[in-house]
PDB file of C-alpha atoms in Angstrom:
ATOM      1  CA  MET A   1      -1.449  30.492   1.912  1.00  0.00           C
ATOM      2  CA  ALA A   2      -1.959  26.883   2.951  1.00  0.00           C
ATOM      3  CA  PHE A   3      -1.221  24.161   0.465  1.00  0.00           C
ATOM      4  CA  LYS A   4      -4.232  22.372  -0.893  1.00  0.00           C
ATOM      5  CA  PHE A   5      -3.345  18.766  -1.491  1.00  0.00           C
ATOM      6  CA  PHE A   6      -6.924  17.606  -1.839  1.00  0.00           C
ATOM      7  CA  LYS A   7      -8.252  16.585  -5.225  1.00  0.00           C
ATOM      8  CA  ASN A   8     -10.547  19.592  -5.542  1.00  0.00           C
ATOM      9  CA  GLY A   9      -7.887  22.097  -4.529  1.00  0.00           C
ATOM     10  CA  SER A  10      -4.697  23.062  -6.243  1.00  0.00           C
ATOM     11  CA  LEU A  11      -1.175  23.817  -5.255  1.00  0.00           C
ATOM     12  CA  ARG A  12       0.138  27.327  -5.446  1.00  0.00           C
ATOM     13  CA  GLY A  13       2.383  27.563  -8.461  1.00  0.00           C
ATOM     14  CA  GLU A  14       1.229  24.194  -9.725  1.00  0.00           C
ATOM     15  CA  LYS A  15       2.104  23.690 -13.368  1.00  0.00           C
ATOM     16  CA  GLY A  16      -0.933  21.910 -14.684  1.00  0.00           C
ATOM     17  CA  GLN A  17      -3.659  19.522 -13.726  1.00  0.00           C
ATOM     18  CA  VAL A  18      -4.420  16.027 -14.833  1.00  0.00           C
ATOM     19  CA  ARG A  19      -8.163  15.584 -14.636  1.00  0.00           C
ATOM     20  CA  GLU A  20      -9.306  12.094 -13.794  1.00  0.00           C
ATOM     21  CA  ASP A  21     -12.423  12.899 -11.819  1.00  0.00           C
ATOM     22  CA  SER A  22     -14.897  10.720 -13.705  1.00  0.00           C
ATOM     23  CA  THR A  23     -12.777   8.725 -16.102  1.00  0.00           C
ATOM     24  CA  ILE A  24     -12.163   5.022 -16.245  1.00  0.00           C
ATOM     25  CA  ALA A  25      -8.683   5.703 -14.857  1.00  0.00           C
ATOM     26  CA  ALA A  26     -10.230   7.186 -11.709  1.00  0.00           C
ATOM     27  CA  TYR A  27     -12.402   4.110 -11.242  1.00  0.00           C
ATOM     28  CA  ILE A  28      -9.402   1.824 -11.664  1.00  0.00           C
ATOM     29  CA  ARG A  29      -7.384   3.897  -9.186  1.00  0.00           C
ATOM     30  CA  THR A  30     -10.277   3.777  -6.704  1.00  0.00           C
ATOM     31  CA  ALA A  31     -10.567   0.007  -7.110  1.00  0.00           C
ATOM     32  CA  LEU A  32      -6.827  -0.405  -6.537  1.00  0.00           C
ATOM     33  CA  ARG A  33      -6.949   1.719  -3.372  1.00  0.00           C
ATOM     34  CA  PHE A  34      -9.970  -0.233  -2.126  1.00  0.00           C
ATOM     35  CA  LEU A  35      -8.134  -3.520  -2.687  1.00  0.00           C
ATOM     36  CA  GLN A  36      -5.110  -2.121  -0.855  1.00  0.00           C
ATOM     37  CA  ILE A  37      -7.300  -1.306   2.137  1.00  0.00           C
ATOM     38  CA  VAL A  38      -8.997  -4.723   2.130  1.00  0.00           C
ATOM     39  CA  LEU A  39      -5.757  -6.664   1.718  1.00  0.00           C
ATOM     40  CA  GLY A  40      -4.020  -4.559   4.375  1.00  0.00           C
ATOM     41  CA  LEU A  41      -6.803  -5.515   6.762  1.00  0.00           C
ATOM     42  CA  THR A  42      -6.451  -9.137   5.646  1.00  0.00           C
ATOM     43  CA  VAL A  43      -2.755  -9.145   6.510  1.00  0.00           C
ATOM     44  CA  ILE A  44      -3.494  -7.701   9.943  1.00  0.00           C
ATOM     45  CA  THR A  45      -6.099 -10.404  10.603  1.00  0.00           C
ATOM     46  CA  LEU A  46      -3.643 -13.086   9.475  1.00  0.00           C
ATOM     47  CA  TYR A  47      -0.647 -12.040  11.571  1.00  0.00           C
ATOM     48  CA  ALA A  48      -2.012 -10.152  14.597  1.00  0.00           C
ATOM     49  CA  PRO A  49      -3.622 -13.211  16.283  1.00  0.00           C
ATOM     50  CA  TYR A  50      -0.161 -14.755  16.643  1.00  0.00           C
ATOM     51  CA  LEU A  51       1.020 -11.610  18.421  1.00  0.00           C
ATOM     52  CA  VAL A  52      -2.006 -11.625  20.717  1.00  0.00           C
ATOM     53  CA  ARG A  53      -1.535 -15.317  21.509  1.00  0.00           C
ATOM     54  CA  ALA A  54       2.155 -14.801  22.326  1.00  0.00           C
ATOM     55  CA  HIS A  55       1.322 -11.809  24.530  1.00  0.00           C
ATOM     56  CA  LYS A  56      -1.349 -13.729  26.459  1.00  0.00           C
ATOM     57  CA  GLN A  57       1.043 -16.614  27.035  1.00  0.00           C
ATOM     58  CA  GLY A  58       3.793 -14.234  28.136  1.00  0.00           C
ATOM     59  CA  LYS A  59       6.030 -15.376  25.289  1.00  0.00           C
ATOM     60  CA  TYR A  60       8.262 -13.498  22.891  1.00  0.00           C
ATOM     61  CA  GLN A  61       6.400 -11.608  20.160  1.00  0.00           C
ATOM     62  CA  ASP A  62       8.237 -12.277  16.939  1.00  0.00           C
ATOM     63  CA  SER A  63       9.348  -9.126  15.140  1.00  0.00           C
ATOM     64  CA  LYS A  64       8.408 -10.595  11.741  1.00  0.00           C
ATOM     65  CA  TRP A  65       4.745 -10.839  12.705  1.00  0.00           C
ATOM     66  CA  LEU A  66       4.885  -7.407  14.317  1.00  0.00           C
ATOM     67  CA  TYR A  67       6.409  -5.955  11.138  1.00  0.00           C
ATOM     68  CA  ALA A  68       3.667  -7.614   9.068  1.00  0.00           C
ATOM     69  CA  SER A  69       0.927  -6.120  11.250  1.00  0.00           C
ATOM     70  CA  ILE A  70       2.504  -2.657  11.210  1.00  0.00           C
ATOM     71  CA  THR A  71       2.964  -2.770   7.439  1.00  0.00           C
ATOM     72  CA  GLY A  72      -0.672  -3.804   7.000  1.00  0.00           C
ATOM     73  CA  GLY A  73      -1.816  -0.936   9.228  1.00  0.00           C
ATOM     74  CA  LEU A  74       0.398   1.649   7.534  1.00  0.00           C
ATOM     75  CA  SER A  75      -0.709   0.549   4.097  1.00  0.00           C
ATOM     76  CA  MET A  76      -4.366   0.765   5.114  1.00  0.00           C
ATOM     77  CA  GLY A  77      -3.843   4.245   6.538  1.00  0.00           C
ATOM     78  CA  PHE A  78      -1.936   5.531   3.529  1.00  0.00           C
ATOM     79  CA  ALA A  79      -4.398   3.938   1.093  1.00  0.00           C
ATOM     80  CA  VAL A  80      -7.254   5.786   2.805  1.00  0.00           C
ATOM     81  CA  LEU A  81      -5.241   9.020   2.917  1.00  0.00           C
ATOM     82  CA  LEU A  82      -4.123   8.800  -0.704  1.00  0.00           C
ATOM     83  CA  TRP A  83      -7.682   8.040  -1.779  1.00  0.00           C
ATOM     84  CA  PHE A  84      -8.608  11.609  -0.830  1.00  0.00           C
ATOM     85  CA  LEU A  85      -5.379  13.300  -1.896  1.00  0.00           C
ATOM     86  CA  ARG A  86      -3.782  13.776  -5.244  1.00  0.00           C
ATOM     87  CA  GLY A  87      -2.173  10.384  -5.439  1.00  0.00           C
ATOM     88  CA  TRP A  88       0.182  11.320  -8.231  1.00  0.00           C
ATOM     89  CA  LEU A  89       1.727  14.021  -6.059  1.00  0.00           C
ATOM     90  CA  PHE A  90       2.554  11.577  -3.276  1.00  0.00           C
ATOM     91  CA  PHE A  91       3.704   8.646  -5.379  1.00  0.00           C
ATOM     92  CA  CYS A  92       6.862   8.486  -3.242  1.00  0.00           C
ATOM     93  CA  LEU A  93       4.656   7.208  -0.381  1.00  0.00           C
ATOM     94  CA  ASP A  94       3.454   4.456  -2.692  1.00  0.00           C
ATOM     95  CA  ILE A  95       7.089   3.555  -3.361  1.00  0.00           C
ATOM     96  CA  LEU A  96       7.870   3.489   0.366  1.00  0.00           C
ATOM     97  CA  ILE A  97       4.923   1.207   1.158  1.00  0.00           C
ATOM     98  CA  TRP A  98       5.735  -0.963  -1.872  1.00  0.00           C
ATOM     99  CA  PHE A  99       9.265  -1.445  -0.523  1.00  0.00           C
ATOM    100  CA  GLN A 100       7.872  -2.480   2.861  1.00  0.00           C
ATOM    101  CA  TRP A 101       5.669  -5.088   1.171  1.00  0.00           C
ATOM    102  CA  LEU A 102       8.650  -6.288  -0.871  1.00  0.00           C
ATOM    103  CA  VAL A 103      10.733  -6.822   2.276  1.00  0.00           C
ATOM    104  CA  LEU A 104       7.816  -8.519   4.019  1.00  0.00           C
ATOM    105  CA  PHE A 105       7.221 -10.834   1.068  1.00  0.00           C
ATOM    106  CA  GLY A 106      10.915 -11.739   1.018  1.00  0.00           C
ATOM    107  CA  ILE A 107      10.942 -12.566   4.733  1.00  0.00           C
ATOM    108  CA  PHE A 108       7.866 -14.789   4.714  1.00  0.00           C
ATOM    109  CA  ALA A 109       8.521 -16.357   1.295  1.00  0.00           C
ATOM    110  CA  LYS A 110      11.911 -17.535   2.521  1.00  0.00           C
ATOM    111  CA  LEU A 111      10.316 -18.970   5.658  1.00  0.00           C
ATOM    112  CA  TYR A 112       7.207 -20.654   4.260  1.00  0.00           C
ATOM    113  CA  VAL A 113       7.377 -21.293   0.498  1.00  0.00           C
ATOM    114  CA  PRO A 114       9.894 -24.176   0.754  1.00  0.00           C
ATOM    115  CA  GLU A 115       8.206 -25.511   3.923  1.00  0.00           C
ATOM    116  CA  ASN A 116       6.141 -28.709   3.732  1.00  0.00           C
ATOM    117  CA  PRO A 117       2.985 -28.239   5.864  1.00  0.00           C
ATOM    118  CA  GLU A 118       2.558 -31.996   6.586  1.00  0.00           C
ATOM    119  CA  GLY A 119      -0.986 -31.415   7.838  1.00  0.00           C
ATOM    120  CA  ASN A 120      -0.079 -28.411  10.013  1.00  0.00           C
ATOM    121  CA  LYS A 121      -2.845 -25.869   9.413  1.00  0.00           C
ATOM    122  CA  ASP A 122      -0.800 -22.935  10.735  1.00  0.00           C
ATOM    123  CA  ILE A 123       2.002 -23.550   8.241  1.00  0.00           C
ATOM    124  CA  GLN A 124      -0.500 -23.927   5.396  1.00  0.00           C
ATOM    125  CA  LYS A 125      -2.162 -20.684   6.503  1.00  0.00           C
ATOM    126  CA  MET A 126       1.196 -18.881   6.417  1.00  0.00           C
ATOM    127  CA  LYS A 127       2.012 -20.361   2.995  1.00  0.00           C
ATOM    128  CA  ASN A 128      -1.262 -18.905   1.713  1.00  0.00           C
ATOM    129  CA  ALA A 129      -0.535 -15.590   3.435  1.00  0.00           C
ATOM    130  CA  VAL A 130       2.702 -15.281   1.446  1.00  0.00           C
ATOM    131  CA  TRP A 131       0.669 -14.970  -1.750  1.00  0.00           C
ATOM    132  CA  ILE A 132      -1.471 -12.249  -0.202  1.00  0.00           C
ATOM    133  CA  LEU A 133       1.757 -10.402   0.564  1.00  0.00           C
ATOM    134  CA  LEU A 134       2.769 -10.779  -3.083  1.00  0.00           C
ATOM    135  CA  ILE A 135      -0.577  -9.383  -4.267  1.00  0.00           C
ATOM    136  CA  ASN A 136      -0.187  -6.418  -1.893  1.00  0.00           C
ATOM    137  CA  ASN A 137       3.313  -5.886  -3.231  1.00  0.00           C
ATOM    138  CA  LEU A 138       2.067  -5.814  -6.826  1.00  0.00           C
ATOM    139  CA  LEU A 139      -0.856  -3.489  -6.007  1.00  0.00           C
ATOM    140  CA  TRP A 140       1.422  -0.940  -4.356  1.00  0.00           C
ATOM    141  CA  LEU A 141       3.902  -1.222  -7.221  1.00  0.00           C
ATOM    142  CA  ALA A 142       1.082  -0.548  -9.698  1.00  0.00           C
ATOM    143  CA  THR A 143      -0.123   2.568  -7.858  1.00  0.00           C
ATOM    144  CA  ALA A 144       3.466   3.809  -7.464  1.00  0.00           C
ATOM    145  CA  ILE A 145       4.099   3.470 -11.196  1.00  0.00           C
ATOM    146  CA  TRP A 146       0.739   5.028 -12.009  1.00  0.00           C
ATOM    147  CA  GLY A 147       1.379   7.951  -9.653  1.00  0.00           C
ATOM    148  CA  GLY A 148       4.876   8.458 -11.057  1.00  0.00           C
ATOM    149  CA  ILE A 149       3.562   8.545 -14.614  1.00  0.00           C
ATOM    150  CA  LYS A 150       0.864  11.076 -13.672  1.00  0.00           C
ATOM    151  CA  TYR A 151       3.381  13.172 -11.738  1.00  0.00           C
ATOM    152  CA  PHE A 152       5.736  13.456 -14.699  1.00  0.00           C
ATOM    153  CA  GLN A 153       2.821  14.127 -17.080  1.00  0.00           C
ATOM    154  CA  VAL A 154       1.831  17.105 -14.947  1.00  0.00           C
ATOM    155  CA  ARG A 155       5.415  18.350 -14.786  1.00  0.00           C
ATOM    156  CA  LYS A 156       5.638  18.334 -18.583  1.00  0.00           C
ATOM    157  CA  GLN A 157       2.488  20.425 -19.008  1.00  0.00           C
ATOM    158  CA  PRO A 158       3.102  24.119 -19.639  1.00  0.00           C
ATOM    159  CA  THR A 159       2.806  26.465 -16.690  1.00  0.00           C
ATOM    160  CA  PRO A 160      -0.072  28.928 -17.038  1.00  0.00           C
ATOM    161  CA  SER A 161       1.250  32.459 -17.307  1.00  0.00           C
ATOM    162  CA  VAL A 162       0.351  34.853 -14.536  1.00  0.00           C
ATOM    163  CA  VAL A 163       0.007  38.444 -15.681  1.00  0.00           C
TER     164      VAL A 163
END
């Protein structure tokens, strides 16, 4: 009676299946998820040291850097989870994570894109990190669109008759 959300299982009453087990589309989807995991880890390694440094010095931990680290961790976790699940069924999670990356990109782009680093390595590092946020944003948007397309393709397939 339990739902089977894994790729090899099926949902009870599921209309149809889109097979992408060994197609080029599956390899592209796997590559996108792998990049999401790697870039999520990259964002954590870019922003978490500032949180650790502030904590060790007993200073205020900025919520922007905390939000960046949490978003990186959530995106890594969901990318791993969705790698093993039917990604098209959970495309709403892709949309949620995409929105988090969009907000994060907006916050840090406003802070650092117009800023002149003037030899400050930390500011230059954050300016470069903004573009990693943009790439993450685009990757999650791509998987959300892909999952949405697959979801609606499955919904349009005829339901097998049960006699």
